Short mmCIF file of C-alpha atoms and ligand atoms in Angstrom, two decimals:
data_model
loop_
_atom_site.label_atom_id
_atom_site.label_comp_id
_atom_site.label_asym_id
_atom_site.label_seq_id
_atom_site.Cartn_x
_atom_site.Cartn_y
_atom_site.Cartn_z
CA UNK A 177 36.16 -52.00 -47.34
CA UNK A 178 38.28 -49.10 -48.44
CA UNK A 179 35.69 -48.10 -50.97
CA UNK A 180 32.98 -48.48 -48.40
CA UNK A 181 34.83 -46.09 -46.10
CA UNK A 182 35.46 -43.55 -48.81
CA UNK A 183 31.88 -43.55 -49.93
CA UNK A 184 30.75 -42.99 -46.31
CA UNK A 185 33.09 -40.04 -46.20
CA UNK A 186 31.76 -38.55 -49.38
CA UNK A 187 28.19 -39.11 -48.40
CA UNK A 188 28.78 -37.54 -44.98
CA UNK A 189 30.46 -34.51 -46.44
CA UNK A 190 27.74 -34.11 -48.95
CA UNK A 191 25.07 -34.14 -46.25
CA UNK A 192 27.10 -31.83 -44.08
CA UNK A 193 27.03 -29.13 -46.74
CA UNK A 194 23.22 -29.17 -46.64
CA UNK A 195 22.81 -28.96 -42.87
CA UNK A 196 20.99 -25.78 -41.75
CA UNK A 197 20.47 -26.13 -38.00
CA UNK A 198 22.32 -27.39 -34.97
CA UNK A 199 19.73 -30.13 -34.45
CA UNK A 200 20.27 -31.41 -37.98
CA UNK A 201 23.97 -31.31 -37.38
CA UNK A 202 23.63 -33.33 -34.20
CA UNK A 203 21.52 -35.92 -36.07
CA UNK A 204 24.26 -36.19 -38.68
CA UNK A 205 26.92 -36.76 -36.04
CA UNK A 206 24.90 -39.62 -34.58
CA UNK A 207 24.19 -41.08 -37.99
CA UNK A 208 27.87 -41.42 -38.93
CA UNK A 209 29.96 -41.33 -35.76
CA UNK A 210 27.50 -42.51 -33.08
CA UNK A 211 27.69 -45.91 -31.39
CA UNK A 212 25.42 -47.39 -34.00
CA UNK A 213 26.65 -45.03 -36.71
CA UNK A 214 27.72 -46.09 -40.18
CA UNK A 215 31.47 -45.61 -39.63
CA UNK A 216 31.36 -47.53 -36.37
CA UNK A 217 29.47 -50.40 -38.02
CA UNK A 218 32.12 -50.72 -40.71
CA UNK A 219 34.92 -50.75 -38.13
CA UNK A 220 33.14 -53.53 -36.23
CA UNK A 221 33.54 -55.74 -39.30
CA UNK A 222 37.38 -55.34 -39.25
CA UNK A 223 37.75 -58.73 -37.52
CA UNK A 224 37.28 -60.46 -40.85
CA UNK A 225 40.24 -58.65 -42.46
CA UNK A 226 43.69 -60.16 -42.95
CA UNK A 227 46.45 -59.04 -40.50
CA UNK A 228 48.12 -57.00 -43.32
CA UNK A 229 44.95 -55.11 -44.27
CA UNK A 230 43.87 -54.36 -40.71
CA UNK A 231 46.26 -51.48 -39.84
CA UNK A 232 45.77 -49.87 -43.25
CA UNK A 233 42.02 -49.86 -42.99
CA UNK A 234 42.25 -48.87 -39.32
CA UNK A 235 44.34 -45.87 -40.13
CA UNK A 236 42.03 -44.81 -42.95
CA UNK A 237 38.97 -45.14 -40.70
CA UNK A 238 40.60 -42.99 -38.04
CA UNK A 239 41.56 -40.34 -40.56
CA UNK A 240 38.01 -40.19 -41.80
CA UNK A 241 36.60 -40.01 -38.25
CA UNK A 242 38.96 -37.21 -37.28
CA UNK A 243 38.26 -35.29 -40.49
CA UNK A 244 34.51 -35.60 -40.05
CA UNK A 245 34.68 -34.62 -36.39
CA UNK A 246 36.67 -31.51 -37.26
CA UNK A 247 34.22 -30.53 -39.97
CA UNK A 248 31.23 -31.06 -37.76
CA UNK A 249 32.77 -28.98 -34.95
CA UNK A 250 33.52 -26.17 -37.34
CA UNK A 251 30.01 -26.27 -38.81
CA UNK A 252 28.58 -26.22 -35.31
CA UNK A 253 30.49 -23.07 -34.44
CA UNK A 254 29.32 -21.32 -37.58
CA UNK A 255 25.72 -22.39 -37.07
CA UNK A 256 25.52 -21.18 -33.48
CA UNK A 257 26.99 -17.88 -34.55
CA UNK A 258 24.35 -17.57 -37.23
CA UNK A 259 21.56 -18.55 -34.87
CA UNK A 260 22.66 -15.97 -32.31
CA UNK A 261 22.72 -13.24 -34.97
CA UNK A 262 19.23 -14.24 -36.13
CA UNK A 263 17.95 -14.07 -32.57
CA UNK A 264 19.46 -10.65 -31.99
CA UNK A 265 17.95 -9.35 -35.18
CA UNK A 266 14.49 -10.66 -34.24
CA UNK A 267 14.71 -9.08 -30.79
CA UNK A 268 15.42 -5.57 -31.98
CA UNK A 269 13.09 -3.12 -30.12
CA UNK A 270 11.13 -0.74 -32.26
CA UNK A 271 11.19 2.44 -30.20
CA UNK A 272 8.68 4.07 -32.53
CA UNK A 273 5.93 1.58 -31.56
CA UNK A 274 3.10 3.18 -29.54
CA UNK A 275 3.51 2.47 -25.77
CA UNK A 276 1.06 1.26 -23.16
CA UNK A 277 -0.12 4.07 -20.84
CA UNK A 278 0.37 3.29 -17.12
CA UNK A 279 -2.66 4.07 -14.95
CA UNK A 280 -1.41 6.20 -12.12
CA UNK A 281 -3.46 6.28 -8.91
CA UNK A 282 -4.17 9.35 -6.82
CA UNK A 283 -4.24 10.01 -3.10
CA UNK A 284 -7.72 9.59 -1.63
CA UNK A 285 -9.25 12.88 -0.35
CA UNK A 286 -9.44 11.40 3.17
CA UNK A 287 -5.72 10.61 3.01
CA UNK A 288 -4.93 14.10 1.71
CA UNK A 289 -6.74 15.73 4.63
CA UNK A 290 -5.36 13.25 7.17
CA UNK A 291 -1.81 13.88 5.96
CA UNK A 292 -2.33 17.65 6.23
CA UNK A 293 -3.68 17.32 9.77
CA UNK A 294 -0.77 15.12 10.80
CA UNK A 295 1.73 17.59 9.33
CA UNK A 296 0.26 20.54 11.25
CA UNK A 297 0.43 18.76 14.59
CA UNK A 298 3.77 17.02 14.03
CA UNK A 299 5.08 20.53 13.32
CA UNK A 300 3.86 21.60 16.76
CA UNK A 301 5.72 18.72 18.41
CA UNK A 302 2.90 16.24 18.77
CA UNK A 303 3.46 12.48 18.59
CA UNK A 304 1.09 10.03 16.87
CA UNK A 305 -0.63 7.47 19.14
CA UNK A 306 -2.75 4.49 18.19
CA UNK A 307 -5.34 2.32 19.88
CA UNK A 308 -7.45 -0.75 19.08
CA UNK A 309 -10.65 -0.48 17.03
CA UNK A 310 -12.13 -3.39 18.94
CA UNK A 311 -12.19 -1.74 22.33
CA UNK A 312 -13.28 -2.38 25.91
CA UNK A 313 -16.44 -0.65 27.12
CA UNK A 314 -14.24 0.61 29.94
CA UNK A 315 -11.97 2.69 27.65
CA UNK A 316 -14.65 3.77 25.18
CA UNK A 317 -17.14 4.91 27.85
CA UNK A 318 -16.52 4.23 31.56
CA UNK A 319 -13.10 5.80 31.94
CA UNK A 320 -14.28 8.78 29.88
CA UNK A 321 -16.86 9.55 32.55
CA UNK A 322 -19.72 7.95 30.59
CA UNK A 323 -21.12 5.30 32.99
CA UNK A 324 -23.69 2.67 31.96
CA UNK A 325 -27.09 4.27 31.29
CA UNK A 326 -25.54 7.73 30.66
CA UNK A 327 -27.55 9.48 27.91
CA UNK A 328 -24.32 10.23 25.98
CA UNK A 329 -24.31 6.53 25.06
CA UNK A 330 -27.50 6.95 23.04
CA UNK A 331 -25.94 8.98 20.28
CA UNK A 332 -22.97 6.65 20.16
CA UNK A 333 -24.71 3.31 19.76
CA UNK A 334 -22.30 0.82 18.28
CA UNK A 335 -21.61 -2.85 17.46
CA UNK A 336 -21.08 -5.03 20.52
CA UNK A 337 -18.88 -8.10 20.50
CA UNK A 338 -20.16 -8.87 24.01
CA UNK A 339 -21.25 -6.86 27.01
CA UNK A 340 -17.72 -5.55 27.63
CA UNK A 341 -16.21 -5.42 24.16
CA UNK A 342 -17.34 -3.18 21.31
CA UNK A 343 -16.21 -1.41 18.18
CA UNK A 344 -15.01 2.00 19.41
CA UNK A 345 -17.36 4.91 18.70
CA UNK A 346 -14.67 7.60 19.05
CA UNK A 347 -10.88 7.95 19.21
CA UNK A 348 -11.19 9.39 22.72
CA UNK A 349 -10.42 5.99 24.42
CA UNK A 350 -6.84 6.40 23.15
CA UNK A 351 -6.58 9.39 25.56
CA UNK A 352 -7.04 6.96 28.45
CA UNK A 353 -4.66 4.35 27.05
CA UNK A 354 -1.96 7.01 26.55
CA UNK A 355 -2.40 8.58 30.01
CA UNK A 356 -2.28 5.13 31.67
CA UNK A 357 1.06 4.41 30.12
CA UNK A 358 2.81 7.76 30.07
CA UNK A 359 3.14 10.55 32.60
CA UNK A 360 2.93 14.22 31.53
CA UNK A 361 4.03 16.09 29.55
CA UNK A 362 1.80 14.42 26.99
CA UNK A 363 1.18 15.79 23.49
CA UNK A 364 -0.43 13.37 21.06
CA UNK A 365 -2.82 13.10 18.21
CA UNK A 366 -4.55 9.85 17.36
CA UNK A 367 -6.01 9.38 13.88
CA UNK A 368 -8.20 6.33 13.45
CA UNK A 369 -11.30 4.51 12.32
CA UNK A 370 -14.44 4.57 14.48
CA UNK A 371 -17.86 2.84 14.30
CA UNK A 372 -21.43 3.71 15.06
CA UNK A 373 -24.66 1.94 14.34
CA UNK A 374 -25.84 4.64 11.96
CA UNK A 375 -27.67 4.09 8.68
CA UNK A 376 -25.82 5.21 5.53
CA UNK A 377 -26.88 8.56 4.07
CA UNK A 378 -25.27 11.68 2.63
CA UNK A 379 -23.75 12.67 5.99
CA UNK A 380 -23.60 9.37 7.92
CA UNK A 381 -21.65 6.15 7.67
CA UNK A 382 -21.33 3.31 10.19
CA UNK A 383 -17.55 3.52 9.68
CA UNK A 384 -15.76 6.84 9.62
CA UNK A 385 -12.57 8.51 10.82
CA UNK A 386 -11.60 10.88 13.62
CA UNK A 387 -8.48 12.56 14.85
CA UNK A 388 -8.17 12.92 18.61
CA UNK A 389 -5.80 15.39 20.27
CA UNK A 390 -4.56 15.43 23.86
CA UNK A 391 -2.18 17.72 25.69
CA UNK A 392 -1.50 17.28 29.43
CA UNK A 393 1.12 19.20 31.41
CA UNK A 394 1.49 21.63 34.29
CA UNK A 395 -0.40 24.88 33.64
CA UNK A 396 -2.17 24.00 30.41
CA UNK A 397 -5.07 26.44 29.90
CA UNK A 398 -8.05 27.03 27.67
CA UNK A 399 -5.96 29.73 26.03
CA UNK A 400 -3.53 27.07 24.84
CA UNK A 401 -6.45 25.12 23.37
CA UNK A 402 -7.78 28.15 21.48
CA UNK A 403 -4.32 29.08 20.18
CA UNK A 404 -3.67 25.53 19.01
CA UNK A 405 -7.03 25.21 17.22
CA UNK A 406 -6.66 28.64 15.59
CA UNK A 407 -3.30 27.66 14.12
CA UNK A 408 -4.74 24.34 12.99
CA UNK A 409 -7.78 25.97 11.30
CA UNK A 410 -5.64 28.52 9.47
CA UNK A 411 -3.19 25.81 8.25
CA UNK A 412 -6.00 23.66 6.91
CA UNK A 413 -8.53 26.18 5.63
CA UNK A 414 -6.45 29.26 4.87
CA UNK A 415 -4.82 32.19 6.72
CA UNK A 416 -8.01 34.25 6.91
CA UNK A 417 -9.92 31.54 8.78
CA UNK A 418 -11.28 32.41 12.24
CA UNK A 419 -12.58 30.07 14.92
CA UNK A 420 -15.47 30.32 17.34
CA UNK A 421 -16.14 28.27 20.50
CA UNK A 422 -19.70 27.54 21.59
CA UNK A 423 -20.38 26.12 25.07
CA UNK A 424 -21.34 22.45 24.86
CA UNK A 425 -21.28 19.35 26.99
CA UNK A 426 -18.94 16.36 26.71
CA UNK A 427 -18.70 14.07 29.73
CA UNK A 428 -14.90 13.85 29.57
CA UNK A 429 -14.11 17.58 29.32
CA UNK A 430 -15.03 20.52 31.55
CA UNK A 431 -15.62 23.12 30.28
CA UNK A 432 -16.46 21.77 26.84
CA UNK A 433 -17.05 23.50 23.54
CA UNK A 434 -18.06 22.88 20.00
CA UNK A 435 -15.68 24.62 17.63
CA UNK A 436 -16.68 26.32 14.40
CA UNK A 437 -14.48 27.77 11.65
CA UNK A 438 -15.47 30.72 9.52
CA UNK A 439 -16.95 29.41 6.27
CA UNK A 440 -14.21 28.44 3.76
CA UNK A 441 -16.54 29.25 0.92
CA UNK A 442 -17.85 32.75 1.76
CA UNK A 443 -15.43 33.80 4.50
CA UNK A 444 -18.27 34.36 6.97
CA UNK A 445 -20.81 36.46 5.12
CA UNK A 446 -23.18 33.56 4.61
CA UNK A 447 -23.74 31.22 1.68
CA UNK A 448 -25.20 27.90 0.70
CA UNK A 449 -22.23 25.90 2.04
CA UNK A 450 -22.57 27.29 5.62
CA UNK A 451 -26.35 27.43 5.37
CA UNK A 452 -26.10 31.21 5.71
CA UNK A 453 -24.50 30.85 9.16
CA UNK A 454 -21.04 32.10 8.21
CA UNK A 455 -19.65 29.34 10.47
CA UNK A 456 -19.18 25.62 10.10
CA UNK A 457 -18.77 23.22 13.02
CA UNK A 458 -15.64 21.05 12.71
CA UNK A 459 -14.81 19.60 16.12
CA UNK A 460 -15.46 19.08 19.79
CA UNK A 461 -12.98 20.12 22.47
CA UNK A 462 -12.48 21.08 26.07
CA UNK A 463 -10.35 20.88 29.21
CA UNK A 464 -9.76 17.28 30.31
CA UNK A 465 -12.21 16.49 33.15
CA UNK A 466 -10.41 16.08 36.55
CA UNK A 467 -12.15 12.68 36.99
CA UNK A 468 -10.60 11.47 33.70
CA UNK A 469 -7.11 12.51 34.82
CA UNK A 470 -7.65 10.83 38.20
CA UNK A 471 -8.79 7.55 36.62
CA UNK A 472 -5.44 7.47 34.82
CA UNK A 473 -3.45 8.19 37.97
CA UNK A 474 -2.66 11.80 37.07
CA UNK A 475 -3.17 14.34 39.88
CA UNK A 476 -5.62 17.04 38.64
CA UNK A 477 -4.29 19.37 41.36
CA UNK A 478 -0.87 19.31 39.64
CA UNK A 479 -1.70 18.79 35.98
CA UNK A 480 -4.28 20.04 33.54
CA UNK A 481 -4.90 19.35 29.90
CA UNK A 482 -7.04 19.94 26.85
CA UNK A 483 -8.46 17.52 24.29
CA UNK A 484 -10.20 17.75 20.98
CA UNK A 485 -11.76 15.40 18.46
CA UNK A 486 -12.52 16.02 14.85
CA UNK A 487 -14.22 14.13 12.05
CA UNK A 488 -12.00 13.52 9.05
CA UNK A 489 -14.85 12.92 6.58
CA UNK A 490 -16.56 16.15 7.53
CA UNK A 491 -13.28 18.07 7.18
CA UNK A 492 -12.55 16.52 3.78
CA UNK A 493 -16.08 17.21 2.55
CA UNK A 494 -15.64 20.84 3.58
CA UNK A 495 -12.22 21.17 2.08
CA UNK A 496 -13.22 19.74 -1.31
CA UNK A 497 -16.87 20.77 -1.45
CA UNK A 498 -18.11 17.18 -1.45
CA UNK A 499 -21.84 17.02 -0.72
CA UNK A 500 -22.32 13.27 -0.26
CA UNK A 501 -20.19 11.19 2.12
CA UNK A 502 -20.90 7.99 0.15
CA UNK A 503 -18.66 9.27 -2.65
CA UNK A 504 -15.71 8.90 -0.30
CA UNK A 505 -16.22 5.12 0.00
CA UNK A 506 -17.28 4.12 -3.50
CA UNK A 507 -13.76 4.45 -4.90
CA UNK A 508 -15.03 5.52 -8.29
CA UNK A 509 -11.92 6.55 -10.16
CA UNK A 510 -13.76 9.37 -11.98
CA UNK A 511 -14.53 10.91 -8.60
CA UNK A 512 -11.11 10.30 -7.00
CA UNK A 513 -9.22 11.69 -10.02
CA UNK A 514 -10.43 15.22 -9.20
CA UNK A 515 -8.36 15.76 -6.08
N1 DAH B 42 -15.26 12.05 21.00
C1 DAH B 42 -16.20 13.10 20.69
C2 DAH B 42 -17.20 12.62 19.66
O1 DAH B 42 -16.95 11.64 19.00
C3 DAH B 42 -15.47 14.32 20.13
C4 DAH B 42 -14.67 15.04 21.18
C5 DAH B 42 -15.21 16.07 21.87
C6 DAH B 42 -13.38 14.60 21.49
C7 DAH B 42 -14.50 16.74 22.84
C8 DAH B 42 -12.66 15.28 22.45
C9 DAH B 42 -13.22 16.36 23.12
O2 DAH B 42 -11.41 14.95 22.76
O3 DAH B 42 -12.51 16.99 24.08
O4 DAH B 42 -18.25 13.18 19.54
#
């Protein structure tokens, strides 16, 4: 039995010196020291030994087991060190390899213009208001002094959810919602999406954007409106820009005007961009109609106000010389990259 033990020892040590991985090492441990391992099997047969031999063999077996265990542990430590080093070496980053270029997006021209508009009015102390795009007929038309069958409804045909609910055709209903909830002084702009049942072409889209403005306080005059719009036009289109008001009709303002700015391309002398007019229309405006104030519970004898509404698409197309509105919605990166 002694010889058997010694030969197991020699064989185990021999195999140990050839082990290259931790898995192999683990297999070796099981082969010799495991429950069904060779050393264990020999020790099981000790029952057949004489009482004198038993402690001698027992001691030898234990020595061999301890020696093997120590060697295996040491080999394991060395192997895991080696494996870690290998891994680190493999993971070295080659900083000279060519990189992958990140595609950076750009701000959409509508967002650029919208942000500029917001900045101008926030600078003048305006707050930003919002209203629903799915709107009641009452707010979109009735309360704005556009009763059923009023001809102003013709040019603002829209998508109806039912008889009383529609997709808003303008941001003007937000005027009513704000005045219902807040007493003057009121100074807001409302940027937002609006809808009309228009066919798509170079200057029309069934979905587009407007910015509404509303100021209500004691003693607000048409002079305040003109001064505000002048500052706005100069901030957006350049210091030399002039504005011009032409009498017009909107049901919710009185008096009302269409507002032109001097052409950003030729400065007013006439060119292709302004169709030789020297002026380009950018918005509608006026003094808030007394009936509209009244509907919102604001006394027109005490308060007055002005309002304006401008199209964001039209402004952006002017600012960037874009001649087809559809380009703004196609999201072609080659187009958007230019701004
Ligand atoms: N809501 C009008 C439109 O869509 C534009 C407008 C004109 C708004 C005059 C106003 C205003 O606030 O005073 O055609």
